[in-house]
Coordinates of C-alpha atoms in Angstrom, one line a residue:
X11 CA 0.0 0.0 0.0
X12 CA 1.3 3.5 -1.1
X13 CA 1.6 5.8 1.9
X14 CA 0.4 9.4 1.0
X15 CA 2.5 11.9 3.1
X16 CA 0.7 14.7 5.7
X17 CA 1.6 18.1 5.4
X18 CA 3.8 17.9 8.1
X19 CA 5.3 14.6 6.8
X20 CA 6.0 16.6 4.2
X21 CA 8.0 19.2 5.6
X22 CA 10.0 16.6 7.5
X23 CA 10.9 14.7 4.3
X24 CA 11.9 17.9 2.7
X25 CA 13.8 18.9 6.0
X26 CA 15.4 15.4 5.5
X27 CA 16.6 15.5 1.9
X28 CA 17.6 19.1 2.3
X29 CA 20.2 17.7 4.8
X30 CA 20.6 14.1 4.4
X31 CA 21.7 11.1 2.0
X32 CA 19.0 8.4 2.1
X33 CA 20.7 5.3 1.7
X34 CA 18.1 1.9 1.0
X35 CA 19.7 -1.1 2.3
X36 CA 21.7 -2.0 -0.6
X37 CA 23.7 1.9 0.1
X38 CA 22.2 3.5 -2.9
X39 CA 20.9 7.1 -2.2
X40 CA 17.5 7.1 -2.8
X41 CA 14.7 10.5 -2.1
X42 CA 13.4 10.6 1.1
X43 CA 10.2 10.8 -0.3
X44 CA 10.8 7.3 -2.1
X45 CA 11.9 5.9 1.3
X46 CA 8.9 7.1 2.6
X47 CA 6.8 5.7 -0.1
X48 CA 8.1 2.2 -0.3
X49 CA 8.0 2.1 3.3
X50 CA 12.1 2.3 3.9
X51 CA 11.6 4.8 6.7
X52 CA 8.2 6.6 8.5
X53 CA 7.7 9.2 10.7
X54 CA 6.4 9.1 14.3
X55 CA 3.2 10.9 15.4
X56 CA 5.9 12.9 17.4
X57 CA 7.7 13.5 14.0
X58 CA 10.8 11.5 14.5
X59 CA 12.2 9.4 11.3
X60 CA 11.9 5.9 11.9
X61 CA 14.0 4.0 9.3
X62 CA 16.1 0.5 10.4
X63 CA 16.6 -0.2 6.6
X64 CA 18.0 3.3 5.8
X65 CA 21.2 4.5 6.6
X66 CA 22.1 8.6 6.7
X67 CA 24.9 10.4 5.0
X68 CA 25.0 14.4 6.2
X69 CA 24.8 16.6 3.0
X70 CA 27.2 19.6 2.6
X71 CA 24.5 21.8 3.7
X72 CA 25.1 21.1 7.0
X73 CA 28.6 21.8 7.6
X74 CA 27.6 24.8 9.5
X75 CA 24.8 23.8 11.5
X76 CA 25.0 23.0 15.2
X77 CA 22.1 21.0 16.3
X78 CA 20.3 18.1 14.1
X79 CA 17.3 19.7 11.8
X80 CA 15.1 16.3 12.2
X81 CA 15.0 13.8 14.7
X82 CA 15.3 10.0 14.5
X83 CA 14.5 7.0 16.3
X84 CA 16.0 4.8 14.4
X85 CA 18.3 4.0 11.3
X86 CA 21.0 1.6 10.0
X87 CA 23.7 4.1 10.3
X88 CA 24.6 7.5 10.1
X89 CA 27.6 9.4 8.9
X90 CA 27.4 12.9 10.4
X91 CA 31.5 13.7 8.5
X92 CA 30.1 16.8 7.1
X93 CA 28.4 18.6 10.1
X94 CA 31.3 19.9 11.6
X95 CA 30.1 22.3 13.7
X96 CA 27.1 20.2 15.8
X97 CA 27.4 21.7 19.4
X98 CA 24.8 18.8 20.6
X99 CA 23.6 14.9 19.5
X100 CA 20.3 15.4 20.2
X101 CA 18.0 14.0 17.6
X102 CA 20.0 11.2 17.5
X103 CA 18.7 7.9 17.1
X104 CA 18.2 5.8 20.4
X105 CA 19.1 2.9 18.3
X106 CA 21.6 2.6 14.9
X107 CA 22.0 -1.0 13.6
X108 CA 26.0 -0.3 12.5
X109 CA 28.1 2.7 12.8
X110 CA 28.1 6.3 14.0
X111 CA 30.4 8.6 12.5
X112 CA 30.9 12.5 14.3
X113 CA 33.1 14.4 13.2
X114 CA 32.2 17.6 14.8
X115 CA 35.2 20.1 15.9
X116 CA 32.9 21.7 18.6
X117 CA 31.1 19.1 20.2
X118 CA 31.6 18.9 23.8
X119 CA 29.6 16.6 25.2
X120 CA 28.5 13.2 24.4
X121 CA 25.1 13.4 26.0
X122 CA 22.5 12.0 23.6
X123 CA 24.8 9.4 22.0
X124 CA 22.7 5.9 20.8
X125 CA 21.9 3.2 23.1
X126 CA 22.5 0.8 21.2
X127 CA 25.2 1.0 17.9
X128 CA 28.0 -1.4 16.6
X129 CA 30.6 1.3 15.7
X130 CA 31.6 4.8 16.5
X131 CA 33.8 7.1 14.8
X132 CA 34.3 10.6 16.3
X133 CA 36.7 13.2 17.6
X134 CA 37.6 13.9 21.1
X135 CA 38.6 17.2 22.9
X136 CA 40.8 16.8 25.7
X137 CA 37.7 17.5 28.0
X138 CA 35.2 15.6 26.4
X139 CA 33.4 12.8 28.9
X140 CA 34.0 9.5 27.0
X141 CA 32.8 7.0 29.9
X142 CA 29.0 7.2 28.2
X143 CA 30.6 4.8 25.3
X144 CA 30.5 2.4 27.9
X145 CA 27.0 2.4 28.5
X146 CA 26.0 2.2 24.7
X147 CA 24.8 -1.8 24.0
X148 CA 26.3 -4.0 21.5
X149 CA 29.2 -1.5 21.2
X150 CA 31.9 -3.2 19.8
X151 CA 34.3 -0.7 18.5
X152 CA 35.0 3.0 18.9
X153 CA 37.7 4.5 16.5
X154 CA 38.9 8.1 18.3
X155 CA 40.7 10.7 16.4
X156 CA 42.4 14.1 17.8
X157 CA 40.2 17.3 16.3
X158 CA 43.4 19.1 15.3
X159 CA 44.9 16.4 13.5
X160 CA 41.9 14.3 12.3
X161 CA 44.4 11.5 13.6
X162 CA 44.0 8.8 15.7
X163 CA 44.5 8.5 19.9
X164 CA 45.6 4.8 20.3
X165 CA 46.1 5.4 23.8
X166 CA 42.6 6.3 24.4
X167 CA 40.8 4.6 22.1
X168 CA 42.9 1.3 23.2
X169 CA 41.7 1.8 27.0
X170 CA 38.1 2.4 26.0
X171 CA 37.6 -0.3 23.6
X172 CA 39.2 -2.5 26.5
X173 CA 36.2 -1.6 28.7
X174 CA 33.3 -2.0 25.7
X175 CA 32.3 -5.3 26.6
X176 CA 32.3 -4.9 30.5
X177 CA 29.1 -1.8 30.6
X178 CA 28.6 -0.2 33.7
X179 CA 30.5 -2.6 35.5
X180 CA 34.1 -1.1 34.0
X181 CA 33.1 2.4 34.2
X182 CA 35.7 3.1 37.0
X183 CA 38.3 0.5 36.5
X184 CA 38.3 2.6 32.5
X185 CA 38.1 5.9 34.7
X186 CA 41.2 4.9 37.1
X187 CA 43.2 3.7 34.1
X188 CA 42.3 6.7 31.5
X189 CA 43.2 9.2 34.7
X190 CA 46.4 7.0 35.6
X191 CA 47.5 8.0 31.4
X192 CA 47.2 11.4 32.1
X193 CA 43.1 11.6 30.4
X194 CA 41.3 13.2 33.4
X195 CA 39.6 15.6 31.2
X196 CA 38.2 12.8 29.4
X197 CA 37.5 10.2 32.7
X198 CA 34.4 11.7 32.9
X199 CA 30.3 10.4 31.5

């Protein structure tokens, strides 16, 4: 059956393909209308975009913006490179079937990351709380990288990774070793 978007469906969609790649399953960009219409992704009575079969690419138009422009629930992944600038993860989706990837030089916070994803790319201030990773379920991999440099921190991303598997139960043997290697700043939820 053909689903026949609201108005405010509408706007979303637009809002969505303004700022978004919608990837189908096979990782070919398709409209997020199409999605829509073949029943790839809906949207919540609370306007969130529900789509486990689509993943999300960030389009060039949002390399300035600092806050998502939709909201999701849920999606297959989502590629956030080109928003450089996001100041918050709200709108996030509370559940990504693969990988996250931020790459956002003025994030500070990781409030409003996923609970549940397979992979996280992002960049990490010195300051920047990364004990929430350790909450996130099925986390089996996060790949860190130094804003400045776009380059990796092994020693970081080697202590956290460590810790994945162990939840809330190694949040303070992670925060005792990351504060022991001189990470205090980052020792933090």
């Amino acid at each position: 059956m053909t689903q026949i978007p609201t108005e405010s469906e509408w706007a979303i969609l637009r809002e969505l393909d303004k700022y978004f790649y919608c990837d189908n399953y096979q990782g070919t960009p398709v409209p997020a209308l199409t999605a829509f219409i073949t029943g790839l992704l809906t949207i919540t009575p609370g306007g969130e975009i529900d789509a486990s079969a689509c993943g999300f690419r960030a389009r060039p138009a949002m390399k300035n913006l600092t806050h998502l422009p939709v909201r999701f629930t849920w999606c297959r992944s989502m590629n956030l490179s080109a928003a450089r600038h996001l100041t918050t993860l709200e709108g996030l989706p509370r559940t990504i079937n693969w990988g996250l990837v931020i790459q956002s030089q003025d994030l500070t916070s990781l409030a409003h990351l996923p609970e549940s994803c397979m992979v996280i790319e992002l960049l990490v201030s010195a300051d920047m709380g990364l004990l929430r990773l350790l909450m996130i379920k099925d986390l089996e991999r996060v790949d860190l990288r130094d804003p400045s440099r776009k380059t990796e921190v092994p020693k970081i991303k080697e202590i956290i990774n460590r810790y994945l598997t162990q939840g809330k139960a190694g949040l303070s043997a992670c925060a005792t070793e990351l504060i022991k290697a001189g990470f205090k700043g980052n020792a933090k939820l």
